[in-house]
mmCIF file of C-alpha atoms in Angstrom:
data_model
loop_
_atom_site.group_PDB
_atom_site.id
_atom_site.type_symbol
_atom_site.label_atom_id
_atom_site.label_comp_id
_atom_site.label_asym_id
_atom_site.label_seq_id
_atom_site.Cartn_x
_atom_site.Cartn_y
_atom_site.Cartn_z
ATOM 1 C CA MET A 1 1.206 19.579 -3.365
ATOM 2 C CA ILE A 2 1.300 20.194 0.394
ATOM 3 C CA ILE A 3 2.046 23.724 1.587
ATOM 4 C CA ALA A 4 4.354 23.461 4.586
ATOM 5 C CA SER A 5 5.794 25.980 7.003
ATOM 6 C CA THR A 6 9.379 24.802 6.359
ATOM 7 C CA PRO A 7 11.217 22.865 3.633
ATOM 8 C CA ALA A 8 11.937 20.104 6.158
ATOM 9 C CA ASP A 9 8.230 19.729 6.892
ATOM 10 C CA ALA A 10 7.443 19.642 3.171
ATOM 11 C CA GLU A 11 9.985 16.858 2.711
ATOM 12 C CA ALA A 12 8.580 14.909 5.663
ATOM 13 C CA ALA A 13 5.039 15.240 4.308
ATOM 14 C CA GLU A 14 6.124 13.976 0.895
ATOM 15 C CA THR A 15 7.964 11.040 2.472
ATOM 16 C CA ILE A 16 4.888 10.060 4.471
ATOM 17 C CA ARG A 17 2.667 10.319 1.381
ATOM 18 C CA ASN A 18 5.020 8.064 -0.549
ATOM 19 C CA HIS A 19 5.079 5.564 2.294
ATOM 20 C CA HIS A 20 1.285 5.572 2.312
ATOM 21 C CA ALA A 21 1.338 4.743 -1.390
ATOM 22 C CA GLU A 22 3.743 1.857 -0.777
ATOM 23 C CA LEU A 23 1.485 0.507 1.960
ATOM 24 C CA ALA A 24 -1.557 0.737 -0.313
ATOM 25 C CA GLY A 25 0.214 -0.988 -3.184
ATOM 26 C CA HIS A 26 1.503 -3.759 -0.940
ATOM 27 C CA LEU A 27 -1.913 -4.400 0.584
ATOM 28 C CA SER A 28 -3.534 -4.393 -2.853
ATOM 29 C CA ALA A 29 -1.181 -7.102 -4.113
ATOM 30 C CA LEU A 30 -1.667 -9.256 -1.012
ATOM 31 C CA THR A 31 -5.439 -8.911 -1.234
ATOM 32 C CA ASP A 32 -5.364 -9.869 -4.906
ATOM 33 C CA ALA A 33 -3.369 -12.973 -3.966
ATOM 34 C CA MET A 34 -6.040 -14.015 -1.458
ATOM 35 C CA LEU A 35 -8.849 -13.442 -3.933
ATOM 36 C CA ALA A 36 -7.042 -15.318 -6.700
ATOM 37 C CA ALA A 37 -6.397 -18.293 -4.406
ATOM 38 C CA THR A 38 -10.049 -18.294 -3.382
ATOM 39 C CA GLU A 39 -11.215 -18.246 -6.997
ATOM 40 C CA ARG A 40 -8.943 -21.151 -7.879
ATOM 41 C CA GLY A 41 -10.287 -23.097 -4.923
ATOM 42 C CA THR A 42 -13.878 -22.373 -5.913
ATOM 43 C CA ALA A 43 -13.186 -23.595 -9.422
ATOM 44 C CA PHE A 44 -11.459 -26.836 -8.460
ATOM 45 C CA GLY A 45 -13.026 -27.747 -5.146
ATOM 46 C CA PRO A 46 -14.258 -26.406 -1.822
ATOM 47 C CA ASP A 47 -10.780 -25.957 -0.309
ATOM 48 C CA PRO A 48 -8.326 -23.477 -1.857
ATOM 49 C CA GLY A 49 -5.617 -25.270 0.121
ATOM 50 C CA ALA A 50 -2.134 -24.217 1.037
ATOM 51 C CA ASP A 51 -1.953 -21.434 -1.542
ATOM 52 C CA PHE A 52 -4.760 -19.539 0.170
ATOM 53 C CA ASP A 53 -3.250 -20.191 3.599
ATOM 54 C CA ALA A 54 0.027 -18.647 2.431
ATOM 55 C CA ALA A 55 -1.770 -15.631 0.961
ATOM 56 C CA ARG A 56 -3.826 -15.156 4.121
ATOM 57 C CA LYS A 57 -0.749 -15.373 6.340
ATOM 58 C CA ALA A 58 1.123 -12.818 4.232
ATOM 59 C CA ALA A 59 -1.795 -10.390 4.434
ATOM 60 C CA VAL A 60 -2.248 -10.820 8.187
ATOM 61 C CA ASP A 61 1.490 -10.491 8.828
ATOM 62 C CA PHE A 62 1.625 -7.297 6.785
ATOM 63 C CA LEU A 63 -1.400 -5.809 8.505
ATOM 64 C CA THR A 64 -0.259 -6.670 12.030
ATOM 65 C CA GLU A 65 3.474 -6.024 11.643
ATOM 66 C CA ILE A 66 3.541 -3.063 9.252
ATOM 67 C CA LEU A 67 0.222 -1.333 8.634
ATOM 68 C CA LEU A 68 -1.311 -1.330 12.115
ATOM 69 C CA PRO A 69 1.935 -0.234 13.831
ATOM 70 C CA HIS A 70 1.995 2.648 11.356
ATOM 71 C CA ALA A 71 -1.555 3.501 12.424
ATOM 72 C CA THR A 72 -0.483 3.415 16.075
ATOM 73 C CA ALA A 73 2.353 5.826 15.320
ATOM 74 C CA GLU A 74 -0.097 8.161 13.616
ATOM 75 C CA GLU A 75 -2.322 8.193 16.672
ATOM 76 C CA ALA A 76 0.636 8.854 18.964
ATOM 77 C CA ARG A 77 2.461 11.503 16.939
ATOM 78 C CA LEU A 78 0.579 12.826 13.914
ATOM 79 C CA TYR A 79 -3.015 13.041 15.086
ATOM 80 C CA PRO A 80 -2.381 15.010 18.311
ATOM 81 C CA ALA A 81 -0.570 17.613 16.224
ATOM 82 C CA ALA A 82 -3.476 17.838 13.789
ATOM 83 C CA ALA A 83 -6.021 18.018 16.621
ATOM 84 C CA ARG A 84 -4.485 21.303 17.769
ATOM 85 C CA ALA A 85 -6.826 22.798 15.168
ATOM 86 C CA ASP A 86 -10.404 22.662 16.454
ATOM 87 C CA ARG A 87 -11.784 22.054 12.976
ATOM 88 C CA ALA A 88 -9.694 18.889 12.665
ATOM 89 C CA ARG A 89 -10.882 17.102 15.805
ATOM 90 C CA PRO A 90 -13.967 15.411 14.299
ATOM 91 C CA LEU A 91 -11.808 14.305 11.379
ATOM 92 C CA ILE A 92 -9.193 12.822 13.703
ATOM 93 C CA GLU A 93 -11.862 10.951 15.642
ATOM 94 C CA SER A 94 -13.116 9.422 12.403
ATOM 95 C CA MET A 95 -9.560 8.496 11.372
ATOM 96 C CA ILE A 96 -9.021 6.642 14.643
ATOM 97 C CA ALA A 97 -12.338 4.846 14.157
ATOM 98 C CA VAL A 98 -11.129 3.630 10.764
ATOM 99 C CA HIS A 99 -7.989 2.237 12.397
ATOM 100 C CA ARG A 100 -10.181 0.233 14.772
ATOM 101 C CA THR A 101 -12.241 -1.095 11.878
ATOM 102 C CA ILE A 102 -9.135 -2.177 9.980
ATOM 103 C CA ALA A 103 -7.918 -3.967 13.116
ATOM 104 C CA ASP A 104 -11.273 -5.758 13.365
ATOM 105 C CA LEU A 105 -11.081 -6.752 9.701
ATOM 106 C CA THR A 106 -7.564 -8.063 10.285
ATOM 107 C CA ASP A 107 -8.894 -10.315 13.037
ATOM 108 C CA GLN A 108 -11.624 -11.481 10.683
ATOM 109 C CA ILE A 109 -9.090 -12.324 7.972
ATOM 110 C CA ARG A 110 -7.057 -14.282 10.526
ATOM 111 C CA THR A 111 -9.904 -16.251 12.109
ATOM 112 C CA GLU A 112 -12.550 -16.626 9.399
ATOM 113 C CA THR A 113 -12.989 -20.290 8.479
ATOM 114 C CA SER A 114 -14.470 -19.463 5.077
ATOM 115 C CA PRO A 115 -11.759 -18.454 2.575
ATOM 116 C CA VAL A 116 -14.330 -16.457 0.616
ATOM 117 C CA ARG A 117 -15.298 -14.430 3.686
ATOM 118 C CA ALA A 118 -11.664 -13.970 4.699
ATOM 119 C CA ALA A 119 -10.776 -12.696 1.230
ATOM 120 C CA ALA A 120 -13.806 -10.398 1.289
ATOM 121 C CA ALA A 121 -12.622 -8.968 4.611
ATOM 122 C CA GLY A 122 -9.229 -8.393 3.024
ATOM 123 C CA ARG A 123 -10.761 -6.492 0.137
ATOM 124 C CA ALA A 124 -12.865 -4.456 2.567
ATOM 125 C CA ALA A 125 -9.735 -3.540 4.531
ATOM 126 C CA GLN A 126 -7.976 -2.532 1.324
ATOM 127 C CA VAL A 127 -10.809 -0.291 0.098
ATOM 128 C CA LEU A 128 -11.247 1.284 3.523
ATOM 129 C CA PHE A 129 -7.521 1.890 3.862
ATOM 130 C CA GLU A 130 -7.273 3.569 0.460
ATOM 131 C CA ALA A 131 -10.132 5.943 1.309
ATOM 132 C CA HIS A 132 -8.520 6.578 4.692
ATOM 133 C CA LEU A 133 -5.216 7.479 3.046
ATOM 134 C CA ALA A 134 -6.929 9.999 0.804
ATOM 135 C CA ASP A 135 -8.195 11.826 3.898
ATOM 136 C CA GLU A 136 -4.833 11.551 5.578
ATOM 137 C CA ASN A 137 -2.855 12.812 2.603
ATOM 138 C CA ASP A 138 -5.256 15.552 1.556
ATOM 139 C CA ARG A 139 -6.589 16.744 4.911
ATOM 140 C CA VAL A 140 -4.508 15.672 7.918
ATOM 141 C CA LEU A 141 -0.974 16.128 6.591
ATOM 142 C CA PRO A 142 -1.631 19.634 5.196
ATOM 143 C CA ILE A 143 -2.983 20.781 8.575
ATOM 144 C CA VAL A 144 0.114 19.620 10.422
ATOM 145 C CA ALA A 145 2.610 20.695 7.772
ATOM 146 C CA ALA A 146 1.186 24.221 7.600
ATOM 147 C CA ASP A 147 1.169 24.791 11.375
ATOM 148 C CA PRO A 148 4.171 27.024 12.184
ATOM 149 C CA LEU A 149 4.083 25.886 15.812
ATOM 150 C CA VAL A 150 4.515 22.215 14.919
ATOM 151 C CA SER A 151 7.451 20.604 13.145
ATOM 152 C CA LEU A 152 6.264 17.618 11.145
ATOM 153 C CA ALA A 153 9.897 16.730 10.513
ATOM 154 C CA ASP A 154 10.490 16.488 14.270
ATOM 155 C CA ILE A 155 7.405 14.462 15.171
ATOM 156 C CA ALA A 156 7.727 12.027 12.250
ATOM 157 C CA ASP A 157 9.564 8.945 13.506
ATOM 158 C CA ASP A 158 10.827 5.989 11.473
ATOM 159 C CA GLU A 159 7.426 4.296 11.681
ATOM 160 C CA LEU A 160 5.635 7.259 10.141
ATOM 161 C CA LEU A 161 8.302 7.730 7.490
ATOM 162 C CA GLY A 162 8.390 4.048 6.553
ATOM 163 C CA ARG A 163 12.054 3.522 7.284
ATOM 164 C CA HIS A 164 11.818 -0.225 7.652
ATOM 165 C CA ALA A 165 11.915 -3.145 5.236
ATOM 166 C CA VAL A 166 8.590 -4.577 4.111
ATOM 167 C CA ASP A 167 9.747 -7.023 1.456
ATOM 168 C CA ALA A 168 9.936 -9.783 4.080
ATOM 169 C CA ARG A 169 6.120 -9.731 4.047
ATOM 170 C CA ALA A 170 5.933 -10.964 0.460
ATOM 171 C CA CYS A 171 3.429 -13.722 -0.068
ATOM 172 C CA ASN A 172 4.991 -17.192 0.105
ATOM 173 C CA CYS A 173 2.537 -18.281 -2.565
ATOM 174 C CA ASP A 174 2.848 -20.506 -5.601
ATOM 175 C CA PRO A 175 4.982 -18.564 -8.122
ATOM 176 C CA ASP A 176 2.780 -20.002 -10.882
ATOM 177 C CA ALA A 177 -0.377 -18.553 -9.342
ATOM 178 C CA GLU A 178 -2.432 -15.985 -11.202
ATOM 179 C CA GLU A 179 -0.569 -12.710 -11.626
ATOM 180 C CA PRO A 180 -1.904 -9.677 -9.775
ATOM 181 C CA VAL A 181 -2.666 -6.696 -12.007
ATOM 182 C CA LEU A 182 -1.930 -3.145 -10.881
ATOM 183 C CA ASP A 183 -3.492 -0.430 -13.040
ATOM 184 C CA VAL A 184 -1.800 2.807 -12.017
ATOM 185 C CA ARG A 185 -3.652 5.045 -14.472
ATOM 186 C CA PRO A 186 -6.184 6.305 -11.894
ATOM 187 C CA ILE A 187 -3.506 6.781 -9.210
ATOM 188 C CA PRO A 188 -2.300 10.386 -8.723
ATOM 189 C CA HIS A 189 1.046 10.862 -10.422
ATOM 190 C CA PRO A 190 3.022 12.006 -7.334
ATOM 191 C CA ILE A 191 2.412 8.682 -5.556
ATOM 192 C CA ARG A 192 2.227 6.386 -8.577
ATOM 193 C CA HIS A 193 5.787 5.051 -8.372
ATOM 194 C CA ALA A 194 5.589 4.436 -4.633
ATOM 195 C CA THR A 195 2.398 2.425 -5.144
ATOM 196 C CA VAL A 196 4.208 0.180 -7.616
ATOM 197 C CA PHE A 197 7.132 -0.231 -5.207
ATOM 198 C CA GLY A 198 4.783 -1.469 -2.502
ATOM 199 C CA ALA A 199 2.906 -3.817 -4.809
ATOM 200 C CA LEU A 200 6.074 -5.393 -6.170
ATOM 201 C CA GLU A 201 7.412 -5.973 -2.662
ATOM 202 C CA ALA A 202 4.384 -8.193 -2.019
ATOM 203 C CA VAL A 203 5.241 -10.418 -4.991
ATOM 204 C CA PRO A 204 7.362 -13.467 -4.075
ATOM 205 C CA ALA A 205 10.634 -14.246 -5.820
ATOM 206 C CA GLY A 206 10.016 -16.074 -9.067
ATOM 207 C CA ALA A 207 6.507 -14.649 -9.430
ATOM 208 C CA SER A 208 5.177 -11.783 -11.507
ATOM 209 C CA MET A 209 2.724 -8.928 -11.515
ATOM 210 C CA VAL A 210 1.247 -7.056 -14.460
ATOM 211 C CA LEU A 211 1.594 -3.287 -14.489
ATOM 212 C CA VAL A 212 -0.798 -1.162 -16.537
ATOM 213 C CA ALA A 213 0.502 2.364 -17.159
ATOM 214 C CA PRO A 214 -0.657 5.355 -19.235
ATOM 215 C CA HIS A 215 2.760 5.642 -20.920
ATOM 216 C CA ASP A 216 5.994 3.728 -21.298
ATOM 217 C CA PRO A 217 7.258 3.784 -17.669
ATOM 218 C CA VAL A 218 10.975 3.943 -18.433
ATOM 219 C CA PRO A 219 11.960 6.090 -15.399
ATOM 220 C CA LEU A 220 9.974 3.779 -13.119
ATOM 221 C CA LEU A 221 11.751 0.730 -14.526
ATOM 222 C CA HIS A 222 15.121 2.318 -13.782
ATOM 223 C CA GLN A 223 13.997 2.928 -10.197
ATOM 224 C CA LEU A 224 12.752 -0.645 -9.836
ATOM 225 C CA ARG A 225 16.052 -2.036 -11.073
ATOM 226 C CA ASP A 226 17.906 0.152 -8.588
ATOM 227 C CA ARG A 227 15.640 -0.891 -5.702
ATOM 228 C CA THR A 228 15.945 -4.599 -6.530
ATOM 229 C CA SER A 229 19.654 -4.519 -7.446
ATOM 230 C CA GLY A 230 18.664 -5.638 -10.921
ATOM 231 C CA ARG A 231 16.711 -8.688 -9.708
ATOM 232 C CA ILE A 232 13.721 -7.989 -11.919
ATOM 233 C CA SER A 233 12.814 -8.868 -15.484
ATOM 234 C CA VAL A 234 10.460 -6.843 -17.656
ATOM 235 C CA GLU A 235 8.302 -8.105 -20.505
ATOM 236 C CA TYR A 236 6.147 -5.735 -22.540
ATOM 237 C CA LEU A 237 2.712 -7.225 -23.178
ATOM 238 C CA GLU A 238 1.218 -4.133 -24.812
ATOM 239 C CA ARG A 239 2.806 -0.916 -26.040
ATOM 240 C CA GLY A 240 0.128 1.777 -26.156
ATOM 241 C CA PRO A 241 -1.294 3.900 -27.437
ATOM 242 C CA GLU A 242 -3.840 4.011 -24.605
ATOM 243 C CA ALA A 243 -2.100 1.682 -22.168
ATOM 244 C CA TRP A 244 1.230 0.001 -21.653
ATOM 245 C CA ARG A 245 1.055 -3.443 -20.041
ATOM 246 C CA LEU A 246 4.236 -4.921 -18.605
ATOM 247 C CA ARG A 247 4.938 -8.162 -16.790
ATOM 248 C CA LEU A 248 7.343 -7.522 -13.907
ATOM 249 C CA THR A 249 8.991 -10.666 -12.550
ATOM 250 C CA ARG A 250 11.077 -10.802 -9.387
ATOM 251 C CA ILE A 251 14.194 -12.873 -9.976
#
């Protein structure tokens, strides 16, 4: 929980955290698609073919059109507010450095001739981004939200709040390709649903993902049906007691 100076700032902080979770889930699904296409290519020949090309394009489009513009907005609006606190300046410098590294990895994904190396760069970007978000959620946002001289609600624009559609960046991959698996059990509960939202948005129509949850996710399923206008089917693969596994298919 983030302690904020006003209710509006608390709401803005929570919205940004949820958007971060959606971004992480989306990138995870796209990275899994690249890795799966690479593994299929390795098994059946040296060239993963069009399926990998589609997965790579979806990942690059998402990184360049959604994730990196979000990073730019952070540097323009969020980070200067955090850097008002002297203790936060080294942290902010390191956060900006991570943005540059993710941009470099994006270029590597785009230009690498080896599918294996491109997929590895994608996984590296995903892992780095998830660690980066932990610092942002747990260290940067609380500094800004708690500052009575700064209004997080005022400085947070649509880019920071995630008020744009990302489902157009779904992978145009083979719907029969290997299903990505999202295990939400280690994900903090407050951002768990948002992570699933982002991951499902990366799944193309007609394809599926497998969700692993610590309990029967009935409230989440209601939210998913609302978000997709009912264009989702659910199949239970396992019903506890330690894990619930569900196949979510976009219709």
